[in-house]
JSON list of C-alpha atoms in Angstrom, two decimals:
[
{"chain": "A", "resi": 201, "resn": "ASP", "atom": "CA", "xyz": [-20.04, 307.02, 0.41]},
{"chain": "A", "resi": 202, "resn": "ILE", "atom": "CA", "xyz": [-16.72, 308.33, 1.67]},
{"chain": "A", "resi": 203, "resn": "GLN", "atom": "CA", "xyz": [-13.84, 306.04, 0.80]},
{"chain": "A", "resi": 204, "resn": "MET", "atom": "CA", "xyz": [-11.04, 305.74, 3.28]},
{"chain": "A", "resi": 205, "resn": "THR", "atom": "CA", "xyz": [-7.70, 304.69, 1.67]},
{"chain": "A", "resi": 206, "resn": "GLN", "atom": "CA", "xyz": [-5.31, 303.43, 4.30]},
{"chain": "A", "resi": 207, "resn": "SER", "atom": "CA", "xyz": [-1.71, 302.44, 3.75]},
{"chain": "A", "resi": 208, "resn": "PRO", "atom": "CA", "xyz": [0.33, 300.47, 4.02]},
{"chain": "A", "resi": 209, "resn": "SER", "atom": "CA", "xyz": [-1.76, 297.26, 4.37]},
{"chain": "A", "resi": 210, "resn": "SER", "atom": "CA", "xyz": [1.04, 295.62, 6.25]},
{"chain": "A", "resi": 211, "resn": "LEU", "atom": "CA", "xyz": [4.12, 296.82, 7.95]},
{"chain": "A", "resi": 212, "resn": "SER", "atom": "CA", "xyz": [7.12, 295.08, 9.53]},
{"chain": "A", "resi": 213, "resn": "ALA", "atom": "CA", "xyz": [9.23, 297.11, 11.89]},
{"chain": "A", "resi": 214, "resn": "SER", "atom": "CA", "xyz": [11.68, 296.71, 14.77]},
{"chain": "A", "resi": 215, "resn": "VAL", "atom": "CA", "xyz": [11.15, 297.45, 18.40]},
{"chain": "A", "resi": 216, "resn": "GLY", "atom": "CA", "xyz": [11.91, 301.10, 18.95]},
{"chain": "A", "resi": 217, "resn": "ASP", "atom": "CA", "xyz": [11.18, 302.14, 15.40]},
{"chain": "A", "resi": 218, "resn": "ARG", "atom": "CA", "xyz": [8.95, 304.98, 14.44]},
{"chain": "A", "resi": 219, "resn": "VAL", "atom": "CA", "xyz": [5.94, 303.71, 12.58]},
{"chain": "A", "resi": 220, "resn": "THR", "atom": "CA", "xyz": [3.58, 305.81, 10.45]},
{"chain": "A", "resi": 221, "resn": "ILE", "atom": "CA", "xyz": [0.21, 304.89, 8.84]},
{"chain": "A", "resi": 222, "resn": "THR", "atom": "CA", "xyz": [-1.73, 307.12, 6.56]},
{"chain": "A", "resi": 223, "resn": "CYS", "atom": "CA", "xyz": [-5.34, 307.42, 5.77]},
{"chain": "A", "resi": 224, "resn": "GLN", "atom": "CA", "xyz": [-6.83, 309.46, 2.96]},
{"chain": "A", "resi": 225, "resn": "ALA", "atom": "CA", "xyz": [-10.53, 310.32, 2.71]},
{"chain": "A", "resi": 226, "resn": "SER", "atom": "CA", "xyz": [-12.25, 310.70, -0.65]},
{"chain": "A", "resi": 227, "resn": "GLN", "atom": "CA", "xyz": [-13.69, 314.01, 0.51]},
{"chain": "A", "resi": 228, "resn": "ASP", "atom": "CA", "xyz": [-13.29, 316.48, 3.30]},
{"chain": "A", "resi": 229, "resn": "ILE", "atom": "CA", "xyz": [-14.06, 314.95, 6.68]},
{"chain": "A", "resi": 230, "resn": "ILE", "atom": "CA", "xyz": [-12.79, 317.86, 8.72]},
{"chain": "A", "resi": 231, "resn": "ASN", "atom": "CA", "xyz": [-11.32, 316.04, 11.68]},
{"chain": "A", "resi": 232, "resn": "TYR", "atom": "CA", "xyz": [-14.02, 313.41, 12.15]},
{"chain": "A", "resi": 233, "resn": "LEU", "atom": "CA", "xyz": [-11.63, 310.50, 12.27]},
{"chain": "A", "resi": 234, "resn": "ASN", "atom": "CA", "xyz": [-10.91, 307.81, 14.81]},
{"chain": "A", "resi": 235, "resn": "TRP", "atom": "CA", "xyz": [-7.99, 305.37, 14.96]},
{"chain": "A", "resi": 236, "resn": "TYR", "atom": "CA", "xyz": [-8.55, 301.87, 16.33]},
{"chain": "A", "resi": 237, "resn": "GLN", "atom": "CA", "xyz": [-6.27, 299.06, 17.43]},
{"chain": "A", "resi": 238, "resn": "GLU", "atom": "CA", "xyz": [-7.49, 295.51, 17.00]},
{"chain": "A", "resi": 239, "resn": "LYS", "atom": "CA", "xyz": [-5.89, 292.49, 18.56]},
{"chain": "A", "resi": 240, "resn": "PRO", "atom": "CA", "xyz": [-7.01, 288.87, 17.87]},
{"chain": "A", "resi": 241, "resn": "GLY", "atom": "CA", "xyz": [-9.95, 287.82, 19.97]},
{"chain": "A", "resi": 242, "resn": "LYS", "atom": "CA", "xyz": [-10.61, 291.37, 21.23]},
{"chain": "A", "resi": 243, "resn": "ALA", "atom": "CA", "xyz": [-12.93, 294.13, 20.18]},
{"chain": "A", "resi": 244, "resn": "PRO", "atom": "CA", "xyz": [-11.31, 297.16, 18.48]},
{"chain": "A", "resi": 245, "resn": "LYS", "atom": "CA", "xyz": [-9.97, 299.72, 20.97]},
{"chain": "A", "resi": 246, "resn": "LEU", "atom": "CA", "xyz": [-10.17, 303.44, 20.33]},
{"chain": "A", "resi": 247, "resn": "LEU", "atom": "CA", "xyz": [-6.74, 305.05, 20.49]},
{"chain": "A", "resi": 248, "resn": "ILE", "atom": "CA", "xyz": [-7.23, 308.43, 18.85]},
{"chain": "A", "resi": 249, "resn": "TYR", "atom": "CA", "xyz": [-10.43, 310.43, 18.38]},
{"chain": "A", "resi": 250, "resn": "ASP", "atom": "CA", "xyz": [-11.13, 313.62, 16.43]},
{"chain": "A", "resi": 251, "resn": "ALA", "atom": "CA", "xyz": [-7.97, 312.89, 14.38]},
{"chain": "A", "resi": 252, "resn": "SER", "atom": "CA", "xyz": [-5.47, 313.97, 17.00]},
{"chain": "A", "resi": 253, "resn": "ASN", "atom": "CA", "xyz": [-6.76, 313.40, 20.54]},
{"chain": "A", "resi": 254, "resn": "LEU", "atom": "CA", "xyz": [-5.30, 310.61, 22.57]},
{"chain": "A", "resi": 255, "resn": "GLN", "atom": "CA", "xyz": [-7.90, 308.65, 24.45]},
{"chain": "A", "resi": 256, "resn": "ALA", "atom": "CA", "xyz": [-7.44, 308.48, 28.17]},
{"chain": "A", "resi": 257, "resn": "GLY", "atom": "CA", "xyz": [-5.04, 305.79, 29.26]},
{"chain": "A", "resi": 258, "resn": "VAL", "atom": "CA", "xyz": [-3.51, 305.26, 25.86]},
{"chain": "A", "resi": 259, "resn": "PRO", "atom": "CA", "xyz": [0.33, 305.56, 25.92]},
{"chain": "A", "resi": 260, "resn": "SER", "atom": "CA", "xyz": [1.75, 308.81, 24.61]},
{"chain": "A", "resi": 261, "resn": "ARG", "atom": "CA", "xyz": [3.85, 307.03, 22.00]},
{"chain": "A", "resi": 262, "resn": "PHE", "atom": "CA", "xyz": [0.66, 306.97, 19.94]},
{"chain": "A", "resi": 263, "resn": "SER", "atom": "CA", "xyz": [-0.40, 310.10, 18.10]},
{"chain": "A", "resi": 264, "resn": "GLY", "atom": "CA", "xyz": [-2.54, 311.30, 15.27]},
{"chain": "A", "resi": 265, "resn": "SER", "atom": "CA", "xyz": [-2.60, 314.26, 12.98]},
{"chain": "A", "resi": 266, "resn": "GLY", "atom": "CA", "xyz": [-4.27, 315.70, 9.91]},
{"chain": "A", "resi": 267, "resn": "SER", "atom": "CA", "xyz": [-7.44, 317.33, 8.78]},
{"chain": "A", "resi": 268, "resn": "GLY", "atom": "CA", "xyz": [-9.53, 317.56, 5.70]},
{"chain": "A", "resi": 269, "resn": "THR", "atom": "CA", "xyz": [-8.62, 314.44, 3.64]},
{"chain": "A", "resi": 270, "resn": "ASP", "atom": "CA", "xyz": [-5.18, 313.43, 4.85]},
{"chain": "A", "resi": 271, "resn": "PHE", "atom": "CA", "xyz": [-4.49, 311.85, 8.18]},
{"chain": "A", "resi": 272, "resn": "THR", "atom": "CA", "xyz": [-1.52, 310.18, 9.81]},
{"chain": "A", "resi": 273, "resn": "PHE", "atom": "CA", "xyz": [-1.16, 307.86, 12.77]},
{"chain": "A", "resi": 274, "resn": "THR", "atom": "CA", "xyz": [2.24, 307.41, 14.39]},
{"chain": "A", "resi": 275, "resn": "ILE", "atom": "CA", "xyz": [3.83, 305.23, 16.94]},
{"chain": "A", "resi": 276, "resn": "SER", "atom": "CA", "xyz": [6.96, 307.01, 18.08]},
{"chain": "A", "resi": 277, "resn": "SER", "atom": "CA", "xyz": [8.75, 303.96, 19.44]},
{"chain": "A", "resi": 278, "resn": "LEU", "atom": "CA", "xyz": [7.27, 300.57, 18.59]},
{"chain": "A", "resi": 279, "resn": "GLN", "atom": "CA", "xyz": [6.82, 298.19, 21.50]},
{"chain": "A", "resi": 280, "resn": "PRO", "atom": "CA", "xyz": [6.13, 294.42, 21.26]},
{"chain": "A", "resi": 281, "resn": "GLU", "atom": "CA", "xyz": [2.65, 294.88, 22.69]},
{"chain": "A", "resi": 282, "resn": "ASP", "atom": "CA", "xyz": [1.77, 297.20, 19.70]},
{"chain": "A", "resi": 283, "resn": "ILE", "atom": "CA", "xyz": [1.50, 294.21, 17.41]},
{"chain": "A", "resi": 284, "resn": "ALA", "atom": "CA", "xyz": [-2.01, 294.50, 16.05]},
{"chain": "A", "resi": 285, "resn": "THR", "atom": "CA", "xyz": [-4.10, 295.65, 13.11]},
{"chain": "A", "resi": 286, "resn": "TYR", "atom": "CA", "xyz": [-4.92, 299.37, 13.02]},
{"chain": "A", "resi": 287, "resn": "TYR", "atom": "CA", "xyz": [-7.91, 300.98, 11.38]},
{"chain": "A", "resi": 288, "resn": "CYS", "atom": "CA", "xyz": [-8.94, 304.51, 10.63]},
{"chain": "A", "resi": 289, "resn": "GLN", "atom": "CA", "xyz": [-12.69, 305.27, 10.61]},
{"chain": "A", "resi": 290, "resn": "GLN", "atom": "CA", "xyz": [-14.57, 308.38, 9.45]},
{"chain": "A", "resi": 291, "resn": "TYR", "atom": "CA", "xyz": [-17.69, 309.61, 11.15]},
{"chain": "A", "resi": 292, "resn": "ASP", "atom": "CA", "xyz": [-18.29, 312.74, 9.19]},
{"chain": "A", "resi": 293, "resn": "SER", "atom": "CA", "xyz": [-21.22, 311.26, 7.32]},
{"chain": "A", "resi": 294, "resn": "LEU", "atom": "CA", "xyz": [-23.24, 308.07, 6.92]},
{"chain": "A", "resi": 295, "resn": "PRO", "atom": "CA", "xyz": [-22.40, 305.45, 6.05]},
{"chain": "A", "resi": 296, "resn": "TYR", "atom": "CA", "xyz": [-19.49, 305.33, 8.44]},
{"chain": "A", "resi": 297, "resn": "THR", "atom": "CA", "xyz": [-16.43, 303.81, 6.68]},
{"chain": "A", "resi": 298, "resn": "PHE", "atom": "CA", "xyz": [-13.23, 302.19, 7.84]},
{"chain": "A", "resi": 299, "resn": "GLY", "atom": "CA", "xyz": [-9.90, 302.02, 6.20]},
{"chain": "A", "resi": 300, "resn": "GLN", "atom": "CA", "xyz": [-8.70, 298.65, 4.95]},
{"chain": "A", "resi": 301, "resn": "GLY", "atom": "CA", "xyz": [-6.49, 298.14, 8.01]},
{"chain": "A", "resi": 302, "resn": "THR", "atom": "CA", "xyz": [-2.77, 297.98, 8.58]},
{"chain": "A", "resi": 303, "resn": "LYS", "atom": "CA", "xyz": [-1.32, 294.75, 10.03]},
{"chain": "A", "resi": 304, "resn": "LEU", "atom": "CA", "xyz": [1.75, 295.63, 12.07]},
{"chain": "A", "resi": 305, "resn": "GLU", "atom": "CA", "xyz": [4.35, 292.99, 12.74]},
{"chain": "A", "resi": 306, "resn": "ILE", "atom": "CA", "xyz": [7.63, 292.95, 14.56]},
{"chain": "A", "resi": 307, "resn": "LYS", "atom": "CA", "xyz": [10.74, 292.44, 12.37]},
{"chain": "B", "resi": 132, "resn": "GLU", "atom": "CA", "xyz": [-19.62, 300.78, 33.57]},
{"chain": "B", "resi": 133, "resn": "VAL", "atom": "CA", "xyz": [-20.92, 300.81, 30.02]},
{"chain": "B", "resi": 134, "resn": "GLN", "atom": "CA", "xyz": [-21.23, 297.34, 28.53]},
{"chain": "B", "resi": 135, "resn": "LEU", "atom": "CA", "xyz": [-22.60, 295.88, 25.36]},
{"chain": "B", "resi": 136, "resn": "VAL", "atom": "CA", "xyz": [-23.18, 292.25, 25.88]},
{"chain": "B", "resi": 137, "resn": "GLN", "atom": "CA", "xyz": [-23.69, 290.14, 22.72]},
{"chain": "B", "resi": 138, "resn": "SER", "atom": "CA", "xyz": [-25.32, 286.77, 22.36]},
{"chain": "B", "resi": 139, "resn": "GLY", "atom": "CA", "xyz": [-23.24, 283.66, 21.81]},
{"chain": "B", "resi": 140, "resn": "ALA", "atom": "CA", "xyz": [-21.76, 282.05, 18.71]},
{"chain": "B", "resi": 141, "resn": "GLU", "atom": "CA", "xyz": [-24.15, 280.51, 16.17]},
{"chain": "B", "resi": 142, "resn": "VAL", "atom": "CA", "xyz": [-23.70, 277.74, 13.67]},
{"chain": "B", "resi": 143, "resn": "LYS", "atom": "CA", "xyz": [-26.40, 277.72, 10.96]},
{"chain": "B", "resi": 144, "resn": "LYS", "atom": "CA", "xyz": [-27.16, 276.21, 7.64]},
{"chain": "B", "resi": 145, "resn": "PRO", "atom": "CA", "xyz": [-27.68, 278.16, 4.42]},
{"chain": "B", "resi": 146, "resn": "GLY", "atom": "CA", "xyz": [-31.26, 279.34, 4.06]},
{"chain": "B", "resi": 147, "resn": "GLU", "atom": "CA", "xyz": [-31.90, 279.40, 7.86]},
{"chain": "B", "resi": 148, "resn": "SER", "atom": "CA", "xyz": [-32.92, 282.56, 9.66]},
{"chain": "B", "resi": 149, "resn": "LEU", "atom": "CA", "xyz": [-31.05, 284.07, 12.58]},
{"chain": "B", "resi": 150, "resn": "ARG", "atom": "CA", "xyz": [-31.30, 286.91, 15.08]},
{"chain": "B", "resi": 151, "resn": "ILE", "atom": "CA", "xyz": [-28.37, 287.92, 17.25]},
{"chain": "B", "resi": 152, "resn": "SER", "atom": "CA", "xyz": [-28.61, 290.39, 20.10]},
{"chain": "B", "resi": 153, "resn": "CYS", "atom": "CA", "xyz": [-26.73, 293.16, 21.92]},
{"chain": "B", "resi": 154, "resn": "LYS", "atom": "CA", "xyz": [-27.80, 294.23, 25.36]},
{"chain": "B", "resi": 155, "resn": "GLY", "atom": "CA", "xyz": [-26.68, 297.59, 26.68]},
{"chain": "B", "resi": 156, "resn": "SER", "atom": "CA", "xyz": [-26.07, 298.34, 30.35]},
{"chain": "B", "resi": 157, "resn": "GLY", "atom": "CA", "xyz": [-24.53, 300.97, 32.47]},
{"chain": "B", "resi": 158, "resn": "TYR", "atom": "CA", "xyz": [-26.08, 303.84, 30.56]},
{"chain": "B", "resi": 159, "resn": "THR", "atom": "CA", "xyz": [-29.44, 305.03, 29.28]},
{"chain": "B", "resi": 160, "resn": "PHE", "atom": "CA", "xyz": [-29.97, 302.74, 26.32]},
{"chain": "B", "resi": 161, "resn": "THR", "atom": "CA", "xyz": [-32.14, 305.21, 24.40]},
{"chain": "B", "resi": 162, "resn": "THR", "atom": "CA", "xyz": [-29.49, 307.96, 24.45]},
{"chain": "B", "resi": 163, "resn": "TYR", "atom": "CA", "xyz": [-27.12, 306.50, 21.91]},
{"chain": "B", "resi": 164, "resn": "TRP", "atom": "CA", "xyz": [-27.33, 304.89, 18.50]},
{"chain": "B", "resi": 165, "resn": "ILE", "atom": "CA", "xyz": [-26.27, 301.26, 18.22]},
{"chain": "B", "resi": 166, "resn": "SER", "atom": "CA", "xyz": [-24.20, 300.30, 15.16]},
{"chain": "B", "resi": 167, "resn": "TRP", "atom": "CA", "xyz": [-23.46, 296.87, 13.76]},
{"chain": "B", "resi": 168, "resn": "VAL", "atom": "CA", "xyz": [-20.04, 296.12, 12.26]},
{"chain": "B", "resi": 169, "resn": "ARG", "atom": "CA", "xyz": [-19.11, 293.06, 10.29]},
{"chain": "B", "resi": 170, "resn": "GLN", "atom": "CA", "xyz": [-15.66, 291.37, 10.15]},
{"chain": "B", "resi": 171, "resn": "MET", "atom": "CA", "xyz": [-15.40, 288.52, 7.75]},
{"chain": "B", "resi": 172, "resn": "PRO", "atom": "CA", "xyz": [-12.63, 285.90, 8.37]},
{"chain": "B", "resi": 173, "resn": "GLY", "atom": "CA", "xyz": [-9.20, 287.56, 7.92]},
{"chain": "B", "resi": 174, "resn": "LYS", "atom": "CA", "xyz": [-10.76, 290.82, 6.67]},
{"chain": "B", "resi": 175, "resn": "GLY", "atom": "CA", "xyz": [-11.35, 294.31, 7.81]},
{"chain": "B", "resi": 176, "resn": "LEU", "atom": "CA", "xyz": [-14.15, 296.14, 9.58]},
{"chain": "B", "resi": 177, "resn": "GLU", "atom": "CA", "xyz": [-17.28, 297.05, 7.71]},
{"chain": "B", "resi": 178, "resn": "TRP", "atom": "CA", "xyz": [-20.02, 299.37, 9.09]},
{"chain": "B", "resi": 179, "resn": "MET", "atom": "CA", "xyz": [-23.46, 297.80, 8.35]},
{"chain": "B", "resi": 180, "resn": "GLY", "atom": "CA", "xyz": [-25.90, 300.28, 9.81]},
{"chain": "B", "resi": 181, "resn": "ARG", "atom": "CA", "xyz": [-27.28, 301.72, 13.01]},
{"chain": "B", "resi": 182, "resn": "ILE", "atom": "CA", "xyz": [-30.52, 302.23, 14.92]},
{"chain": "B", "resi": 183, "resn": "ASP", "atom": "CA", "xyz": [-31.86, 304.86, 17.21]},
{"chain": "B", "resi": 184, "resn": "PRO", "atom": "CA", "xyz": [-33.24, 302.81, 20.10]},
{"chain": "B", "resi": 185, "resn": "THR", "atom": "CA", "xyz": [-35.75, 305.49, 21.02]},
{"chain": "B", "resi": 186, "resn": "THR", "atom": "CA", "xyz": [-37.48, 305.71, 17.63]},
{"chain": "B", "resi": 187, "resn": "SER", "atom": "CA", "xyz": [-36.19, 302.50, 16.00]},
{"chain": "B", "resi": 188, "resn": "ILE", "atom": "CA", "xyz": [-35.18, 304.67, 13.01]},
{"chain": "B", "resi": 189, "resn": "THR", "atom": "CA", "xyz": [-32.52, 302.78, 11.07]},
{"chain": "B", "resi": 190, "resn": "TYR", "atom": "CA", "xyz": [-29.82, 303.71, 8.58]},
{"chain": "B", "resi": 191, "resn": "TYR", "atom": "CA", "xyz": [-28.21, 300.96, 6.52]},
{"chain": "B", "resi": 192, "resn": "SER", "atom": "CA", "xyz": [-24.99, 300.99, 4.57]},
{"chain": "B", "resi": 193, "resn": "PRO", "atom": "CA", "xyz": [-25.95, 300.49, 0.91]},
{"chain": "B", "resi": 194, "resn": "SER", "atom": "CA", "xyz": [-23.81, 297.37, 0.92]},
{"chain": "B", "resi": 195, "resn": "PHE", "atom": "CA", "xyz": [-26.07, 295.79, 3.56]},
{"chain": "B", "resi": 196, "resn": "GLN", "atom": "CA", "xyz": [-29.51, 297.30, 2.76]},
{"chain": "B", "resi": 197, "resn": "GLY", "atom": "CA", "xyz": [-31.97, 294.55, 2.08]},
{"chain": "B", "resi": 198, "resn": "HIS", "atom": "CA", "xyz": [-29.72, 291.79, 3.35]},
{"chain": "B", "resi": 199, "resn": "VAL", "atom": "CA", "xyz": [-30.10, 292.30, 7.06]},
{"chain": "B", "resi": 200, "resn": "THR", "atom": "CA", "xyz": [-32.57, 293.90, 9.45]},
{"chain": "B", "resi": 201, "resn": "ILE", "atom": "CA", "xyz": [-31.58, 295.97, 12.49]},
{"chain": "B", "resi": 202, "resn": "SER", "atom": "CA", "xyz": [-34.15, 296.42, 15.28]},
{"chain": "B", "resi": 203, "resn": "ALA", "atom": "CA", "xyz": [-34.33, 297.24, 18.91]},
{"chain": "B", "resi": 204, "resn": "ASP", "atom": "CA", "xyz": [-36.44, 296.73, 21.99]},
{"chain": "B", "resi": 205, "resn": "LYS", "atom": "CA", "xyz": [-35.84, 299.68, 24.33]},
{"chain": "B", "resi": 206, "resn": "SER", "atom": "CA", "xyz": [-37.85, 298.07, 27.11]},
{"chain": "B", "resi": 207, "resn": "ILE", "atom": "CA", "xyz": [-35.07, 295.53, 27.55]},
{"chain": "B", "resi": 208, "resn": "SER", "atom": "CA", "xyz": [-32.15, 297.68, 26.26]},
{"chain": "B", "resi": 209, "resn": "THR", "atom": "CA", "xyz": [-31.43, 295.28, 23.44]},
{"chain": "B", "resi": 210, "resn": "ALA", "atom": "CA", "xyz": [-30.62, 295.70, 19.84]},
{"chain": "B", "resi": 211, "resn": "TYR", "atom": "CA", "xyz": [-30.82, 292.99, 17.20]},
{"chain": "B", "resi": 212, "resn": "LEU", "atom": "CA", "xyz": [-29.34, 292.05, 13.83]},
{"chain": "B", "resi": 213, "resn": "GLN", "atom": "CA", "xyz": [-31.29, 289.47, 11.87]},
{"chain": "B", "resi": 214, "resn": "TRP", "atom": "CA", "xyz": [-31.18, 287.53, 8.62]},
{"chain": "B", "resi": 215, "resn": "SER", "atom": "CA", "xyz": [-34.16, 285.88, 7.01]},
{"chain": "B", "resi": 216, "resn": "SER", "atom": "CA", "xyz": [-32.07, 283.53, 4.79]},
{"chain": "B", "resi": 217, "resn": "LEU", "atom": "CA", "xyz": [-28.42, 283.06, 5.62]},
{"chain": "B", "resi": 218, "resn": "LYS", "atom": "CA", "xyz": [-25.70, 282.50, 3.06]},
{"chain": "B", "resi": 219, "resn": "ALA", "atom": "CA", "xyz": [-22.25, 281.02, 3.44]},
{"chain": "B", "resi": 220, "resn": "SER", "atom": "CA", "xyz": [-20.92, 284.43, 2.77]},
{"chain": "B", "resi": 221, "resn": "ASP", "atom": "CA", "xyz": [-22.49, 285.73, 5.95]},
{"chain": "B", "resi": 222, "resn": "THR", "atom": "CA", "xyz": [-19.95, 283.83, 7.97]},
{"chain": "B", "resi": 223, "resn": "ALA", "atom": "CA", "xyz": [-18.30, 286.54, 10.08]},
{"chain": "B", "resi": 224, "resn": "ARG", "atom": "CA", "xyz": [-17.94, 288.09, 13.46]},
{"chain": "B", "resi": 225, "resn": "TYR", "atom": "CA", "xyz": [-20.53, 290.71, 14.07]},
{"chain": "B", "resi": 226, "resn": "TYR", "atom": "CA", "xyz": [-19.90, 293.56, 16.55]},
{"chain": "B", "resi": 227, "resn": "CYS", "atom": "CA", "xyz": [-22.41, 295.88, 18.01]},
{"chain": "B", "resi": 228, "resn": "ALA", "atom": "CA", "xyz": [-20.97, 299.24, 19.05]},
{"chain": "B", "resi": 229, "resn": "ARG", "atom": "CA", "xyz": [-21.68, 302.71, 20.19]},
{"chain": "B", "resi": 230, "resn": "LEU", "atom": "CA", "xyz": [-19.52, 304.48, 17.61]},
{"chain": "B", "resi": 231, "resn": "GLU", "atom": "CA", "xyz": [-20.46, 308.08, 18.26]},
{"chain": "B", "resi": 232, "resn": "ASN", "atom": "CA", "xyz": [-17.77, 309.56, 20.51]},
{"chain": "B", "resi": 233, "resn": "SER", "atom": "CA", "xyz": [-19.07, 309.91, 24.05]},
{"chain": "B", "resi": 234, "resn": "CYS", "atom": "CA", "xyz": [-17.03, 312.44, 25.99]},
{"chain": "B", "resi": 235, "resn": "SER", "atom": "CA", "xyz": [-16.58, 312.96, 29.62]},
{"chain": "B", "resi": 236, "resn": "GLY", "atom": "CA", "xyz": [-13.79, 313.73, 32.05]},
{"chain": "B", "resi": 237, "resn": "GLY", "atom": "CA", "xyz": [-11.62, 315.25, 29.33]},
{"chain": "B", "resi": 238, "resn": "SER", "atom": "CA", "xyz": [-11.65, 312.27, 26.95]},
{"chain": "B", "resi": 239, "resn": "CYS", "atom": "CA", "xyz": [-13.98, 310.55, 24.49]},
{"chain": "B", "resi": 240, "resn": "TYR", "atom": "CA", "xyz": [-14.95, 306.99, 24.24]},
{"chain": "B", "resi": 241, "resn": "THR", "atom": "CA", "xyz": [-16.64, 304.48, 21.96]},
{"chain": "B", "resi": 242, "resn": "TYR", "atom": "CA", "xyz": [-17.91, 301.13, 23.18]},
{"chain": "B", "resi": 243, "resn": "TRP", "atom": "CA", "xyz": [-18.00, 297.78, 21.56]},
{"chain": "B", "resi": 244, "resn": "GLY", "atom": "CA", "xyz": [-19.36, 294.34, 22.33]},
{"chain": "B", "resi": 245, "resn": "LEU", "atom": "CA", "xyz": [-17.08, 291.38, 22.09]},
{"chain": "B", "resi": 246, "resn": "GLY", "atom": "CA", "xyz": [-18.73, 290.21, 18.86]},
{"chain": "B", "resi": 247, "resn": "THR", "atom": "CA", "xyz": [-20.84, 287.33, 17.91]},
{"chain": "B", "resi": 248, "resn": "LEU", "atom": "CA", "xyz": [-19.25, 284.68, 15.60]},
{"chain": "B", "resi": 249, "resn": "VAL", "atom": "CA", "xyz": [-21.76, 283.48, 13.01]},
{"chain": "B", "resi": 250, "resn": "THR", "atom": "CA", "xyz": [-20.82, 280.43, 10.97]},
{"chain": "B", "resi": 251, "resn": "VAL", "atom": "CA", "xyz": [-22.99, 279.45, 8.00]},
{"chain": "B", "resi": 252, "resn": "SER", "atom": "CA", "xyz": [-22.18, 276.08, 6.57]},
{"chain": "B", "resi": 253, "resn": "SER", "atom": "CA", "xyz": [-23.97, 273.08, 5.10]}
]
């Protein structure tokens, strides 16, 4: 199985801050990586697909980068509505695997 | 509009059996795999397995192989997740999802149900 190591597990930041989350795969997954946002009581929402492509309708302050084994998710200017838990997920090979999640809080 | 509509919350006792469902609409059900994802209370997302609704071929994560059964009835566009003997540790929210990126109009999408909360308690 491909292990996805996501960090940090939690993060406290101020409105307007730049926030970065990393995800490392245990083997090369090319760019087969999605980033999800999960809010309480709601299904996970796809934000970034193929590592760096912004899904339609998602604010441009969200971005993703990376390839191979190392990936980064960035919020350029944190907004109050961005409070959520974020997950990376690889779909290079089965079984699909998720990172452990990053819980983002407002300072 | 693509929708995955899941069955309602369940409260069961240890040792009981259970089947929860996920009905697809707004697309050709047999075109896309259906995955199941577990989220235990306060924990992260875990991929359990998936099924090809056309052939009913399944793939299970090793962590879930033998503990659950995934099935589908393409005639009613519905996938199922079932347990033969529940344990307290099966308490979780279970999502069905189309996790393979579906691309159109210059963007790609995945689709999720709202989840079914399963509580197992004596």
